[in-house]
Amino acid sequence: MKKLLLVGLVLIGLCFGLFNFKGLASQGEFEEIVLDFREDIPISQIDNQLSAIAQQFNLAPQLNSIFSLPDNVYIVKGDRATLKALQKSPVAKSTEYIEPNYIYKALEVPNDPEYNKQWNLRSIKVESAWDETKGSGVTVAVIDTGISPVPDLKQTKFVRGYDFVNNRETVTDDSGHGTHVAGTIAQSTNNNYGVAGIAYEANVMPLKVLSAFGGGTVADIAEAIKFAADHNADVINMSLGGGGDSHLLKDAITYAHRKGVVIIAAAGNASKNAASYPARYPHVIGVAALDPAGEKAPYSNFGAGVDISAPGGVGTGAGGILQETINSDGQAMFVSFQGTSMAAPHVAGVAALVKATGMKEPDQVLNVLKKSAMRVKNDTLNHYGAGQLDAAAAVKLAVRGQISFQDFFRWLRDNGYLNPRFWIDGGAVALFPKLAMVLGSYLLAWFLRVYFPFTWSWSLLGGLVAGSSGLFFLRGFYIFDFPQVPFRVMGSSIPEIGNAIAGNSILNPLFASVLIPFILVAFLLNKPMWKWFAIGTALGVAACLGVNAVVSPAVWGFGSGAIARIFLLINALMCYSLALLAVKEEQPR
């Protein structure tokens, strides 16, 4: 009874929260109220209503403009109390609506003349983020090839760094890579020159660990990480990576993380199913690259170690990431680069914006970045991590300070989790179809038991689960630095094993048929310990194929139309018939 009461209270609280959730729609600012009178009432009646408003509320209604007369749109000064009073007054019956005359503001657009070419900044909605913060007071360490003082970094604030390649305090760039990366993070902005940066009021700490040829050692990188942590860096960006697990580097990362530093690294450009080091280490935010269309860039690594994705560009033209850097002669020039090296500083810049709101702990920053990311459906191979970087959403979430129930509900709604289609179309783990497969297999077993009594056993139940759904909740599960194929396989039913290995949603007809249940029954029927597992598997596969025939009838070689549905239904019937025959064989004659 107590449990029932507790569940009831939780449901009541949930319903109250949902029905009273107003969200962004009611959060605007206003100083005036709009009265839109119905067009089917005479002008004389409207005049009487306006006079009543003026007398009762001491207001002076007036047309919004000379163009408002045909629509009967009037404006009065007022606050929320006045708004509620007008909405409850007899005047409301003569209006189509009475609502706030909200004030919308122009989103900050920098005056940098080449900003219109920075599709990457607009794609992460940085203009809305600038309404809250521009990164002031935060220090971002750029561990790279160094930074050269190009004109569009003239107003950017720098703090003392170090050149670990040449062992000196003067840090210059002899490649152009580090200068380009620093520009994305904090290029001088609103200076009527060049392009813009994300956290352009932040401080930049230049740390050179890569030579002119782009190579650097783990020892130098580890020292640079510790230097940044010891000299009050808030964020570290490492647009570098490679193979090989280093205890020295891992210890340096742990050291910086414990001191509150957010550490970001590029996932790598080899198009491999795993991020490179150091992105793969714990406490490092691994960043995959997006093209201008928001798709995974063809060169970007994916899979284990990828936490989030951000614009990395494609090509060196309009599809690349534009910043001012230096050429081989050391001369300043605007150039577009591509790579996860370009994607990582986007996340570093947004992390600086989030830190500037007062958030301190690196794990909190990571949580904000992930929860605010624009989710990508059907990301079975983890191309995008938590999703696509969203600067505006990240900053707004950070400004709230904590994730309340309403914030969590908003996140669920905005990311589609409250839409049943999300669960049905495979956006997460296809919850509803999977439950239907499990329940279907149990129902089939129950029908058999009605006519051929037998004892339920763990062997039978294991077969039902393996054949119908597998451990489906594992299919989208990720463990750091571990390949995803085992989880996809364990999270699949027998008919889905083929596409789980291939990483797609198309059923393999060899697996999605009576073949495997037939082999299991043929080999295990005479083995007392395993025969019921084979029978349960046949029933589970029958349920799985039946549900797929309705929900997702995509079969390799048969398409996804009527032929595929017929194939799946016939094999579902054959699986059930096979289980029926096997159970008959078990009954005493």
Short mmCIF file of C-alpha atoms in Angstrom, two decimals, residues 157-484:
data_model
loop_
_atom_site.label_atom_id
_atom_site.label_comp_id
_atom_site.label_asym_id
_atom_site.label_seq_id
_atom_site.Cartn_x
_atom_site.Cartn_y
_atom_site.Cartn_z
CA LYS A 157 44.30 38.97 -24.33
CA PHE A 158 47.29 36.68 -23.79
CA VAL A 159 48.88 35.37 -20.60
CA ARG A 160 52.37 33.95 -20.18
CA GLY A 161 53.02 30.65 -21.88
CA TYR A 162 56.05 28.54 -22.73
CA ASP A 163 57.80 26.92 -25.69
CA PHE A 164 58.54 23.31 -24.66
CA VAL A 165 60.08 22.48 -28.04
CA ASN A 166 62.83 25.10 -27.80
CA ASN A 167 62.77 25.51 -24.00
CA ARG A 168 62.14 29.24 -23.91
CA GLU A 169 59.44 31.64 -22.75
CA THR A 170 58.93 33.29 -26.13
CA VAL A 171 56.24 31.32 -27.92
CA THR A 172 55.94 31.77 -31.69
CA ASP A 173 54.23 29.68 -34.33
CA ASP A 174 56.34 28.26 -37.17
CA SER A 175 53.51 26.20 -38.68
CA GLY A 176 50.27 28.22 -38.62
CA HIS A 177 48.28 25.42 -37.02
CA GLY A 178 48.28 26.78 -33.46
CA THR A 179 47.50 30.34 -34.57
CA HIS A 180 44.50 29.08 -36.54
CA VAL A 181 43.26 27.06 -33.55
CA ALA A 182 43.66 30.03 -31.20
CA GLY A 183 41.65 32.18 -33.60
CA THR A 184 38.62 29.90 -33.41
CA ILE A 185 38.74 30.10 -29.63
CA ALA A 186 39.38 33.82 -29.14
CA GLN A 187 40.02 35.72 -32.39
CA SER A 188 39.65 39.47 -31.81
CA THR A 189 36.00 40.27 -32.51
CA ASN A 190 34.03 43.43 -33.22
CA ASN A 191 37.23 45.09 -34.41
CA ASN A 192 36.03 45.78 -37.97
CA TYR A 193 38.64 43.39 -39.27
CA GLY A 194 38.78 39.79 -40.37
CA VAL A 195 36.74 37.16 -38.59
CA ALA A 196 35.35 36.37 -35.14
CA GLY A 197 36.22 33.99 -32.30
CA ILE A 198 33.93 32.15 -29.89
CA ALA A 199 35.14 33.26 -26.44
CA TYR A 200 36.76 36.47 -27.64
CA GLU A 201 37.00 38.05 -24.18
CA ALA A 202 38.87 35.07 -22.73
CA ASN A 203 42.62 34.95 -22.08
CA VAL A 204 44.80 32.72 -24.24
CA MET A 205 47.85 30.84 -22.91
CA PRO A 206 50.17 29.76 -25.76
CA LEU A 207 52.02 26.50 -25.08
CA LYS A 208 54.20 25.16 -27.88
CA VAL A 209 54.74 21.40 -27.96
CA LEU A 210 54.70 20.77 -31.72
CA SER A 211 57.49 21.68 -34.12
CA ALA A 212 57.18 23.29 -37.54
CA PHE A 213 56.60 19.81 -38.95
CA GLY A 214 53.64 19.21 -36.62
CA GLY A 215 55.29 16.59 -34.39
CA GLY A 216 55.79 16.65 -30.65
CA THR A 217 56.59 14.29 -27.79
CA VAL A 218 54.39 12.98 -25.01
CA ALA A 219 56.86 14.34 -22.45
CA ASP A 220 56.49 17.90 -23.76
CA ILE A 221 52.70 17.61 -23.96
CA ALA A 222 52.50 16.26 -20.40
CA GLU A 223 54.67 19.13 -19.12
CA ALA A 224 52.52 21.64 -20.98
CA ILE A 225 49.37 20.23 -19.39
CA LYS A 226 50.86 20.54 -15.91
CA PHE A 227 52.15 24.04 -16.71
CA ALA A 228 48.63 25.09 -17.73
CA ALA A 229 47.10 23.60 -14.59
CA ASP A 230 49.71 25.26 -12.35
CA HIS A 231 49.26 28.65 -14.01
CA ASN A 232 45.49 28.96 -13.58
CA ALA A 233 44.29 27.76 -16.95
CA ASP A 234 40.58 26.94 -16.93
CA VAL A 235 40.43 25.11 -20.27
CA ILE A 236 43.04 23.20 -22.28
CA ASN A 237 42.72 22.62 -26.01
CA MET A 238 44.85 19.96 -27.67
CA SER A 239 44.30 19.80 -31.43
CA LEU A 240 46.77 16.96 -31.67
CA GLY A 241 46.85 13.22 -31.23
CA GLY A 242 48.33 9.88 -32.13
CA GLY A 243 48.65 6.25 -31.14
CA GLY A 244 50.17 4.80 -28.01
CA ASP A 245 49.01 4.80 -24.40
CA SER A 246 51.24 6.88 -22.12
CA HIS A 247 51.16 6.70 -18.32
CA LEU A 248 53.02 10.03 -18.17
CA LEU A 249 50.38 11.79 -20.25
CA LYS A 250 47.51 10.12 -18.44
CA ASP A 251 48.92 11.22 -15.08
CA ALA A 252 49.28 14.80 -16.31
CA ILE A 253 45.65 14.80 -17.49
CA THR A 254 44.47 13.45 -14.13
CA TYR A 255 46.52 16.13 -12.39
CA ALA A 256 44.95 18.94 -14.42
CA HIS A 257 41.46 17.51 -14.03
CA ARG A 258 41.85 17.43 -10.26
CA LYS A 259 42.79 21.11 -10.37
CA GLY A 260 39.53 21.92 -12.16
CA VAL A 261 40.74 22.21 -15.76
CA VAL A 262 38.44 21.25 -18.64
CA ILE A 263 40.53 19.28 -21.15
CA ILE A 264 39.54 18.99 -24.81
CA ALA A 265 41.27 17.06 -27.60
CA ALA A 266 40.71 16.29 -31.27
CA ALA A 267 39.44 12.78 -32.08
CA GLY A 268 41.76 12.36 -35.08
CA ASN A 269 41.51 12.43 -38.87
CA ALA A 270 41.98 8.78 -39.86
CA SER A 271 38.27 7.91 -40.22
CA LYS A 272 38.81 5.09 -37.72
CA ASN A 273 36.39 3.54 -35.27
CA ALA A 274 38.12 4.95 -32.17
CA ALA A 275 39.48 8.35 -31.22
CA SER A 276 43.23 8.86 -31.05
CA TYR A 277 45.13 9.66 -27.85
CA PRO A 278 44.83 11.87 -25.83
CA ALA A 279 41.12 12.18 -26.73
CA ARG A 280 40.62 8.58 -25.59
CA TYR A 281 41.81 9.17 -22.04
CA PRO A 282 39.40 9.64 -19.13
CA HIS A 283 38.78 13.29 -18.22
CA VAL A 284 39.39 14.38 -21.83
CA ILE A 285 36.50 15.57 -24.02
CA GLY A 286 37.05 13.92 -27.39
CA VAL A 287 35.72 15.93 -30.35
CA ALA A 288 34.68 14.55 -33.73
CA ALA A 289 34.32 16.81 -36.79
CA LEU A 290 31.21 17.89 -38.70
CA ASP A 291 30.91 19.14 -42.26
CA PRO A 292 28.86 22.25 -43.20
CA ALA A 293 25.73 20.08 -43.54
CA GLY A 294 26.06 18.85 -39.96
CA GLU A 295 27.10 15.34 -41.02
CA LYS A 296 30.20 13.53 -39.80
CA ALA A 297 33.18 14.80 -41.78
CA PRO A 298 34.56 11.94 -43.92
CA TYR A 299 38.01 12.09 -42.29
CA SER A 300 36.84 12.21 -38.68
CA ASN A 301 37.46 9.37 -36.24
CA PHE A 302 34.42 8.09 -34.36
CA GLY A 303 33.43 5.48 -31.78
CA ALA A 304 35.17 5.06 -28.44
CA GLY A 305 36.57 8.28 -27.01
CA VAL A 306 34.20 10.63 -28.90
CA ASP A 307 32.14 12.71 -26.46
CA ILE A 308 30.73 15.40 -28.74
CA SER A 309 30.98 16.71 -32.31
CA ALA A 310 31.66 20.21 -33.64
CA PRO A 311 32.33 21.92 -36.98
CA GLY A 312 35.60 20.77 -38.52
CA GLY A 313 34.93 21.70 -42.12
CA VAL A 314 35.57 19.99 -45.43
CA GLY A 315 38.15 21.33 -47.87
CA THR A 316 40.09 24.57 -47.80
CA GLY A 317 37.45 26.72 -49.47
CA ALA A 318 34.04 27.89 -48.30
CA GLY A 319 33.44 24.56 -46.56
CA GLY A 320 36.50 24.89 -44.31
CA ILE A 321 37.04 26.74 -41.03
CA LEU A 322 38.23 30.29 -41.76
CA GLN A 323 40.69 32.07 -39.44
CA GLU A 324 43.73 34.30 -39.74
CA THR A 325 47.06 32.52 -39.37
CA ILE A 326 50.50 32.55 -41.01
CA ASN A 327 51.82 31.01 -44.20
CA SER A 328 55.14 29.20 -44.67
CA ASP A 329 56.92 32.57 -44.86
CA GLY A 330 55.43 33.73 -41.58
CA GLN A 331 53.10 36.23 -43.26
CA ALA A 332 49.58 36.72 -41.93
CA MET A 333 46.80 35.41 -44.14
CA PHE A 334 43.18 34.28 -43.89
CA VAL A 335 42.87 30.62 -44.76
CA SER A 336 40.37 27.79 -44.31
CA PHE A 337 41.54 24.55 -42.70
CA GLN A 338 39.71 21.28 -42.13
CA GLY A 339 40.11 18.59 -39.48
CA THR A 340 39.19 17.53 -35.97
CA SER A 341 41.94 20.00 -35.01
CA MET A 342 39.50 22.68 -36.11
CA ALA A 343 36.55 21.03 -34.34
CA ALA A 344 38.18 20.81 -30.90
CA PRO A 345 38.68 24.58 -30.41
CA HIS A 346 34.95 25.12 -31.01
CA VAL A 347 34.30 22.98 -27.94
CA ALA A 348 37.12 24.70 -26.03
CA GLY A 349 35.61 28.10 -26.84
CA VAL A 350 32.15 27.05 -25.68
CA ALA A 351 33.65 25.43 -22.56
CA ALA A 352 35.21 28.84 -21.82
CA LEU A 353 31.80 30.49 -22.20
CA VAL A 354 30.30 27.93 -19.83
CA LYS A 355 33.11 28.42 -17.31
CA ALA A 356 32.59 32.17 -17.50
CA THR A 357 29.05 31.72 -16.14
CA GLY A 358 30.57 30.58 -12.84
CA MET A 359 30.62 26.82 -13.36
CA LYS A 360 33.86 25.45 -11.92
CA GLU A 361 34.06 21.67 -12.00
CA PRO A 362 35.19 20.10 -15.30
CA ASP A 363 32.69 17.24 -14.95
CA GLN A 364 29.89 19.78 -14.61
CA VAL A 365 31.06 21.51 -17.78
CA LEU A 366 31.13 18.19 -19.63
CA ASN A 367 27.63 17.40 -18.38
CA VAL A 368 26.35 20.75 -19.64
CA LEU A 369 28.00 20.30 -23.04
CA LYS A 370 26.49 16.84 -23.42
CA LYS A 371 22.99 17.65 -22.19
CA SER A 372 22.78 20.77 -24.35
CA ALA A 373 24.13 19.10 -27.49
CA MET A 374 21.85 18.70 -30.50
CA ARG A 375 21.10 14.98 -30.48
CA VAL A 376 21.62 12.92 -33.63
CA LYS A 377 19.27 9.97 -34.16
CA ASN A 378 20.43 6.49 -35.11
CA ASP A 379 24.07 7.15 -34.23
CA THR A 380 24.87 3.46 -33.81
CA LEU A 381 28.60 3.90 -34.38
CA ASN A 382 28.96 6.96 -32.14
CA HIS A 383 29.90 9.36 -34.92
CA TYR A 384 28.65 12.33 -32.89
CA GLY A 385 29.07 11.43 -29.21
CA ALA A 386 26.34 13.17 -27.21
CA GLY A 387 25.43 15.16 -30.31
CA GLN A 388 26.36 18.37 -32.10
CA LEU A 389 27.78 21.28 -30.12
CA ASP A 390 25.20 23.95 -29.25
CA ALA A 391 26.78 27.04 -27.69
CA ALA A 392 23.50 28.83 -26.97
CA ALA A 393 21.91 25.86 -25.21
CA ALA A 394 25.09 25.13 -23.26
CA VAL A 395 25.39 28.65 -21.91
CA LYS A 396 21.69 28.88 -21.05
CA LEU A 397 21.86 25.57 -19.21
CA ALA A 398 24.96 26.70 -17.33
CA VAL A 399 23.39 30.04 -16.39
CA ARG A 400 20.55 28.23 -14.66
CA GLY A 401 23.15 26.79 -12.31
CA GLN A 402 21.43 23.49 -11.85
CA ILE A 403 19.18 21.19 -13.81
CA SER A 404 15.69 21.41 -12.33
CA PHE A 405 12.76 19.20 -13.24
CA GLN A 406 11.52 21.81 -15.71
CA ASP A 407 14.95 22.05 -17.32
CA PHE A 408 15.14 18.28 -17.56
CA PHE A 409 11.66 18.15 -19.07
CA ARG A 410 12.64 20.86 -21.57
CA TRP A 411 15.75 18.88 -22.51
CA LEU A 412 13.68 15.73 -23.01
CA ARG A 413 11.15 17.61 -25.12
CA ASP A 414 13.67 19.52 -27.24
CA ASN A 415 15.65 16.38 -27.97
CA GLY A 416 12.58 14.40 -28.98
CA TYR A 417 12.54 11.94 -26.08
CA LEU A 418 8.89 12.75 -25.35
CA ASN A 419 7.93 11.94 -28.90
CA PRO A 420 6.87 8.27 -29.19
CA ARG A 421 8.31 8.23 -32.70
CA PHE A 422 11.77 8.60 -31.16
CA TRP A 423 11.43 5.29 -29.38
CA ILE A 424 9.64 3.53 -32.21
CA ASP A 425 12.00 4.52 -35.00
CA GLY A 426 15.13 3.26 -33.26
CA GLY A 427 16.37 6.63 -32.01
CA ALA A 428 17.45 5.09 -28.70
CA VAL A 429 17.04 1.35 -28.37
CA ALA A 430 13.65 0.98 -30.11
CA LEU A 431 12.05 0.44 -26.72
CA PHE A 432 8.46 -0.25 -27.79
CA PRO A 433 9.27 -2.78 -30.51
CA LYS A 434 11.72 -4.53 -28.20
CA LEU A 435 9.13 -4.82 -25.46
CA ALA A 436 6.66 -6.11 -28.03
CA MET A 437 9.16 -8.77 -29.09
CA VAL A 438 9.73 -9.91 -25.49
CA LEU A 439 6.03 -9.96 -24.65
CA GLY A 440 5.26 -11.65 -27.96
CA SER A 441 7.72 -14.46 -27.25
CA TYR A 442 6.19 -15.00 -23.80
CA LEU A 443 2.70 -15.08 -25.28
CA LEU A 444 3.75 -17.65 -27.85
CA ALA A 445 5.25 -19.77 -25.07
CA TRP A 446 2.04 -19.40 -23.06
CA PHE A 447 -0.07 -20.59 -26.01
CA LEU A 448 2.13 -23.65 -26.34
CA ARG A 449 1.90 -24.34 -22.63
CA VAL A 450 -1.91 -24.27 -22.74
CA TYR A 451 -2.00 -27.15 -25.20
CA PHE A 452 1.23 -28.91 -24.22
CA PRO A 453 1.83 -28.42 -20.49
CA PHE A 454 5.48 -28.00 -19.57
CA THR A 455 7.49 -26.40 -16.78
CA TRP A 456 8.90 -22.91 -17.14
CA SER A 457 12.69 -22.92 -16.80
CA TRP A 458 15.58 -20.50 -16.93
CA SER A 459 16.77 -22.26 -20.06
CA LEU A 460 13.46 -21.56 -21.82
CA LEU A 461 13.38 -17.95 -20.60
CA GLY A 462 16.97 -17.41 -21.77
CA GLY A 463 16.03 -18.67 -25.22
CA LEU A 464 12.99 -16.36 -25.35
CA VAL A 465 15.13 -13.31 -24.53
CA ALA A 466 18.02 -14.26 -26.83
CA GLY A 467 15.71 -14.91 -29.74
CA SER A 468 13.37 -11.95 -29.29
CA SER A 469 15.39 -8.96 -28.07
CA GLY A 470 18.79 -9.82 -26.68
CA LEU A 471 20.14 -7.43 -24.06
CA PHE A 472 18.79 -4.56 -26.14
CA PHE A 473 19.58 -1.87 -23.55
CA LEU A 474 23.30 -2.48 -24.22
CA ARG A 475 23.10 -1.65 -27.91
CA GLY A 476 23.72 2.07 -27.45
CA PHE A 477 26.06 1.61 -24.49
CA TYR A 478 29.60 3.01 -24.59
CA ILE A 479 32.57 2.25 -22.38
CA PHE A 480 35.63 4.44 -22.77
CA ASP A 481 38.34 3.08 -25.03
CA PHE A 482 36.41 -0.11 -25.77
CA PRO A 483 35.08 -1.21 -29.18
CA GLN A 484 31.30 -0.97 -29.57
#
